[in-house]
XYZ file of C-alpha atoms in Angstrom:
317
model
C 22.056 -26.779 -123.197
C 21.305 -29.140 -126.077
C 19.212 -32.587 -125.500
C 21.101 -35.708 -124.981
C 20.942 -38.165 -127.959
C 18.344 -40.346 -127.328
C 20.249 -43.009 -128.722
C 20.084 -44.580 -125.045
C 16.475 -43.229 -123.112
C 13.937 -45.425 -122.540
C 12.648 -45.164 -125.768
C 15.216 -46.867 -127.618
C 14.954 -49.917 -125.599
C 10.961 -50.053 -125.257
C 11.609 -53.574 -126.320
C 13.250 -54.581 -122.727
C 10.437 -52.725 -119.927
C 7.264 -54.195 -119.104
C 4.218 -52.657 -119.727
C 3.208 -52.809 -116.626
C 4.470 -54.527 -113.412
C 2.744 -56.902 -111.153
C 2.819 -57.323 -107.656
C 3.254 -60.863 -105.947
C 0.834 -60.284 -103.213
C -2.537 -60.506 -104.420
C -5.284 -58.369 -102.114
C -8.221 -61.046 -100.790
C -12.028 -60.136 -101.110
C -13.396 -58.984 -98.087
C -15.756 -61.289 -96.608
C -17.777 -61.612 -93.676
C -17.281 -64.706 -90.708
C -19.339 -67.413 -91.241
C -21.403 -68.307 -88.180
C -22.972 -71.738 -89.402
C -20.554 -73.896 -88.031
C -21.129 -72.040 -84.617
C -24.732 -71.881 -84.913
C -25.670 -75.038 -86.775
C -27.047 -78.397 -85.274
C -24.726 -80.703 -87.079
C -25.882 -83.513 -88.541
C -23.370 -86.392 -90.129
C -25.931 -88.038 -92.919
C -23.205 -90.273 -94.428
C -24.905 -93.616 -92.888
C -28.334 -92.361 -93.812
C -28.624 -94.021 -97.490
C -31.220 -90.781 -98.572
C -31.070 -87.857 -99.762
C -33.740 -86.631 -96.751
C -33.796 -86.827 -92.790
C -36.648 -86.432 -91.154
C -36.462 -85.005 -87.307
C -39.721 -86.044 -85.115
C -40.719 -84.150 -82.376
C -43.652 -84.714 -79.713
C -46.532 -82.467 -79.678
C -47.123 -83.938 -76.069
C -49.922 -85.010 -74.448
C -53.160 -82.892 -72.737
C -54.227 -84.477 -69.544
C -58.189 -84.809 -70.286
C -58.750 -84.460 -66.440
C -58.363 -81.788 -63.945
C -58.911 -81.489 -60.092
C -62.131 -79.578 -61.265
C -63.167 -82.475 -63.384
C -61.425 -85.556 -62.200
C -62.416 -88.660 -62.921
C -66.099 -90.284 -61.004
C -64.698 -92.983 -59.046
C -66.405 -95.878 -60.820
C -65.449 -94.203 -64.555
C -62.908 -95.318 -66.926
C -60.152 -92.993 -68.248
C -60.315 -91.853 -71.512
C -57.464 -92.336 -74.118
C -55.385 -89.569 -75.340
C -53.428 -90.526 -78.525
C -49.538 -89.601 -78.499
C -49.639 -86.746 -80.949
C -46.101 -86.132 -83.398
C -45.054 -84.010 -85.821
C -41.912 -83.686 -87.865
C -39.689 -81.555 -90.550
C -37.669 -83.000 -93.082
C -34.640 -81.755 -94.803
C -33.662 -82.710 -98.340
C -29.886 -82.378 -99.176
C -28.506 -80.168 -102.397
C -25.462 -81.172 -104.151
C -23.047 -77.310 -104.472
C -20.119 -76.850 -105.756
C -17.732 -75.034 -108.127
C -15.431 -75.583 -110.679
C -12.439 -74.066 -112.175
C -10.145 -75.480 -114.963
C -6.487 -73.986 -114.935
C -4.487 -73.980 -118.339
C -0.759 -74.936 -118.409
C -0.051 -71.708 -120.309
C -2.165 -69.987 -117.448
C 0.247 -71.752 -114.448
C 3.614 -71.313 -116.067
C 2.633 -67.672 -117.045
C 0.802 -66.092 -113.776
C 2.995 -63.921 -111.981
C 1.468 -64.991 -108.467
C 0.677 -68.675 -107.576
C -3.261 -68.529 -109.569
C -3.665 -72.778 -108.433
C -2.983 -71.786 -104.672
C -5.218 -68.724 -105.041
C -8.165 -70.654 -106.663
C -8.080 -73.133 -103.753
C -8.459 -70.126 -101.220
C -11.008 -68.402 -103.441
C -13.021 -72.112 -103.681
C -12.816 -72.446 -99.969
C -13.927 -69.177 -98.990
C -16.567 -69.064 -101.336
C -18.073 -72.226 -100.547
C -17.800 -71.032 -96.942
C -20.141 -68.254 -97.524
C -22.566 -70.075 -99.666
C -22.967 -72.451 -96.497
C -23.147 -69.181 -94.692
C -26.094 -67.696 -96.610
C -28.014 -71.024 -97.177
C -28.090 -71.858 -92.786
C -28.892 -67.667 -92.283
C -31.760 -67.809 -95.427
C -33.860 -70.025 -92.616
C -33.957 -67.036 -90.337
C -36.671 -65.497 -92.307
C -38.878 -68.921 -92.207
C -39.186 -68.170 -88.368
C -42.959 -68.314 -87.117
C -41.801 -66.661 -84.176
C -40.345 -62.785 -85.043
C -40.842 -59.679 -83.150
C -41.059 -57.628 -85.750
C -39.808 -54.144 -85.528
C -39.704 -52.522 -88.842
C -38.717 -49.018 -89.405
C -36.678 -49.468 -85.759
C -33.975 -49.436 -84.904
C -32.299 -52.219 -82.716
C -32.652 -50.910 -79.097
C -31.865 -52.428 -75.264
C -36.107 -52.644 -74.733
C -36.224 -54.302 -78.280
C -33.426 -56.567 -77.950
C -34.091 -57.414 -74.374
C -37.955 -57.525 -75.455
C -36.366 -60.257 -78.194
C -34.206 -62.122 -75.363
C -37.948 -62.739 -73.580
C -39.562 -63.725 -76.670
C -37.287 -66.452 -77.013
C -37.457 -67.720 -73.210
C -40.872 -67.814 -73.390
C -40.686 -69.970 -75.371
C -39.100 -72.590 -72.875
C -35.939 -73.765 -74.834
C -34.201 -76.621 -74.038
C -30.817 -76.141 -72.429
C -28.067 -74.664 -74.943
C -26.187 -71.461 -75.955
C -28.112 -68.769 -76.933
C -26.703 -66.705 -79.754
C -27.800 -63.543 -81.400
C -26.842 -63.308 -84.982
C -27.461 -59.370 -86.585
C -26.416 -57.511 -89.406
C -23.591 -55.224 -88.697
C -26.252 -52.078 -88.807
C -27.888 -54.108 -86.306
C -24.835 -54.327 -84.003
C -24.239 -50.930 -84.513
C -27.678 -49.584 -83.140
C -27.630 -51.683 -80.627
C -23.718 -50.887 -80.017
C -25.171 -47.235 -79.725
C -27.869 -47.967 -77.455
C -25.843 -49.488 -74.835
C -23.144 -46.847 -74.756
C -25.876 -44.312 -74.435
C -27.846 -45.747 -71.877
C -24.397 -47.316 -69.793
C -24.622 -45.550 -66.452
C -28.449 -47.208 -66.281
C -27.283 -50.554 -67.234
C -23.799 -50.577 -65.750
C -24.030 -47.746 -62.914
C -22.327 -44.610 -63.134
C -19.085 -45.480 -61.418
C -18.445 -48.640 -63.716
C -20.679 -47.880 -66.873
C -17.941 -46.249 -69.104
C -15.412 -49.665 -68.880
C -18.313 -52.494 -68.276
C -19.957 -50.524 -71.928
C -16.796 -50.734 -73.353
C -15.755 -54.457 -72.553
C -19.251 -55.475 -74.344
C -19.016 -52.540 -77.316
C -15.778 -54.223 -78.459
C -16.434 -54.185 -82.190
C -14.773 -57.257 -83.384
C -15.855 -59.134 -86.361
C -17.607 -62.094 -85.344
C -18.678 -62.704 -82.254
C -19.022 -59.417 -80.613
C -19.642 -60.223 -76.838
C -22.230 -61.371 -74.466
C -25.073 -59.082 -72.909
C -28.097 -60.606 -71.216
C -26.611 -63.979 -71.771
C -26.936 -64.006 -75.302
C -23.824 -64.576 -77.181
C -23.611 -61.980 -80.198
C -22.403 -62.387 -83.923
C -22.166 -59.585 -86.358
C -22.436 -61.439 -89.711
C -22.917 -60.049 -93.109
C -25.013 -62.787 -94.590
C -27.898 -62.059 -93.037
C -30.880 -61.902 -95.046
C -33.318 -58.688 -95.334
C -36.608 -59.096 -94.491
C -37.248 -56.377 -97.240
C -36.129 -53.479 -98.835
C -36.092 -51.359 -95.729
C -35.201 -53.971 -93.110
C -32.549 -56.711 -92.298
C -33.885 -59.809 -90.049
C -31.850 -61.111 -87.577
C -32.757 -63.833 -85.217
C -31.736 -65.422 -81.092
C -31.405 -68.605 -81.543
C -30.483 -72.144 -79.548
C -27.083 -72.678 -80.941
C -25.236 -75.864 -81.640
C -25.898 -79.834 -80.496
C -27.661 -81.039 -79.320
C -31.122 -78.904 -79.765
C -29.838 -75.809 -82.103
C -33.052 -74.672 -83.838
C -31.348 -74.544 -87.555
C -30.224 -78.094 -88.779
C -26.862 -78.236 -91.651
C -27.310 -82.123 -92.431
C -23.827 -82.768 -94.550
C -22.853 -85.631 -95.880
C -18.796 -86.416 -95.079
C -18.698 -83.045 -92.550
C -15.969 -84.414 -90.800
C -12.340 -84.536 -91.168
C -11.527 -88.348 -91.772
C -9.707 -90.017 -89.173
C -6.727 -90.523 -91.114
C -6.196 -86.897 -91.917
C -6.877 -86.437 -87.984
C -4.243 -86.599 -85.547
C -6.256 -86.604 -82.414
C -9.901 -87.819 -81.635
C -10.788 -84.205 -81.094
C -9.982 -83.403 -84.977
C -11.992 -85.958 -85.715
C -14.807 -83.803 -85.206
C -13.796 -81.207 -86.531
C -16.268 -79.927 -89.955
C -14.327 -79.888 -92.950
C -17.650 -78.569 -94.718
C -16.885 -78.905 -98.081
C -14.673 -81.740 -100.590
C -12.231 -80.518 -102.882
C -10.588 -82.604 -105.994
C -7.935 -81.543 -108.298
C -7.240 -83.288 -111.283
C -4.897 -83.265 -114.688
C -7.042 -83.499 -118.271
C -4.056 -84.439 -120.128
C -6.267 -83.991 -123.275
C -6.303 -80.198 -122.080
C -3.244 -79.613 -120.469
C -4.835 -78.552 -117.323
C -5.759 -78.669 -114.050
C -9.525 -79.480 -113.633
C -10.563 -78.016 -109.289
C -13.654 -79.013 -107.963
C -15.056 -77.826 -104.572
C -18.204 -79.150 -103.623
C -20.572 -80.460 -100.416
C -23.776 -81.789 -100.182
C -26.191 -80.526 -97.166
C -29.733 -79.417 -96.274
C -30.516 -76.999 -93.719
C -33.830 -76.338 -91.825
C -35.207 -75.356 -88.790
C -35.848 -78.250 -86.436
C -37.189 -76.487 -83.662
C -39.395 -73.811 -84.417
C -40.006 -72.663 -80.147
C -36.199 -72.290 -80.571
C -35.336 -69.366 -82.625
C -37.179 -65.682 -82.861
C -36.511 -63.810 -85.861
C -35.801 -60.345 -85.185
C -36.435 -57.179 -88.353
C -35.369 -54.306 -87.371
C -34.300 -51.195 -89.806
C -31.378 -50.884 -92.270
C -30.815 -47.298 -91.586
């Protein structure tokens, strides 16, 4: 049979197909949960006037005098001097900034201004993310496991570390690399009829092995989060940490200027509180013919309370 003409094939009107097509729904980078704004002792610096706050602490007193030495009945007490110490946080102005041509708006397939507000957001999410986590590894306390794996004995060693320690009433979180949670994950299902008891052990394992981003669940009273930003202690080992979580004693400080959603953007008083974490501004250079986004926040973040938080290094593999 002879060819067709190819008077009308695709070649002939090249001129009238796309090169190449593209899709309106545009694929977001994987990310981990933050965990600061769970784990973080939130401090509002906008009244503070400085670019540093300083958090005192006692050292308390020691009593001079025991019931093997008390005082001779005609003797004077001594004086003991109130004894203080303190750590001081200096804020860091971070940000990013895009600029968005006219030609770029009008000829983007997908909304690109939309996108870059996402990709802002979410990136200045994890920065805060990595920045509160980075503390972990200025710890003084750590039980340091390296070349471990995360177990039950070194976890729950870990979970006494920490109450030793006689922390002030709060939540206790732990927050471990994923290859943390996943030894640990391990350990429990393997060891369930001794932690559980046989009968229950499969479905009380299970309800605590749930494998959800984020927090993960509770186990010796310690809430879990799996979390991607935490830092590596070194090449061969990631260092997670328990920690007092939240107000009004967390052990890791984010002082933020403007962390709140203002009131008029806030329908209810509990909004009020809510962190917005980060500023955003989007303006039109007319001499440029574009749109000119900035993200930005300025925060410090230390640890306040050093009898608060263990650091825990355990193995990467």
């Amino acid at each position: 049979m002879a060819a067709l003409s190819p008077a009308g094939n695709s070649t002939a009107v090249t001129e009238l197909i796309n090169t190449e097509a593209i899709g309106s729904f545009i694929e977001q980078l994987n990310r981990t949960i933050p965990v600061w704004f769970e784990a973080a002792r939130l401090v509002d610096t906008t009244a503070d006037r400085s670019n540093t706050r300083t958090f005192p602490s006692s050292d308390g007193m020691t009593v001079p005098l025991s019931e093997s030495s008390g005082k001779t009945e005609t003797d004077e007490y001594a004086y003991t001097a109130p004894s203080y110490s303190e750590v001081t946080i200096t804020h860091a102005k971070v940000g990013i900034r895009t600029n968005l041509s006219d030609e770029a708006l009008q000829d983007a397939t997908g909304n690109v201004l939309a996108q870059s507000v996402m990709d802002h957001f979410e990136g200045m999410n994890q920065q805060e993310d990595t920045d509160f986590l980075s503390n972990i590894t200025s710890a003084t306390n750590a039980n340091d496991e390296s070349g471990n794996d995360l177990s039950i004995a070194i976890f729950n060693e870990t979970v006494g570390q920490i109450r030793a320690l006689n922390p002030h009433a709060g939540r206790l979180i732990a927050v471990l690399q994923p290859i943390q949670v996943q030894d640990l994950s391990a350990a429990i299902l393997a060891s369930q009829g001794a932690i559980f008891g046989g009968q229950l052990g499969n479905q009380a394992a299970a309800g605590i092995v749930s494998f959800r981003r984020g927090f993960v669940d509770t186990y010796q009273g310690v809430d879990i989060y799996e979390n991607g930003n935490v830092p590596q202690f070194d090449a061969s080992n990631w260092s997670g940490a328990l920690m007092v979580a939240g107000e009004p004693h967390g052990a890791i400080a984010m002082c933020m200027k403007d962390p709140f959603v203002p009131a008029e953007f806030a329908s209810t008083k509990a909004m009020r509180r809510l962190p917005r974490k980060h500023l955003m501004s989007m303006d039109w250079l007319h001499g440029r013919d574009a749109f000119d986004l900035v993200t930005r926040a300025r925060y410090g973040t230390g640890i306040v309370n050093q009898n608060h938080i263990v650091e825990l290094i355990t193995s990467k593999t």
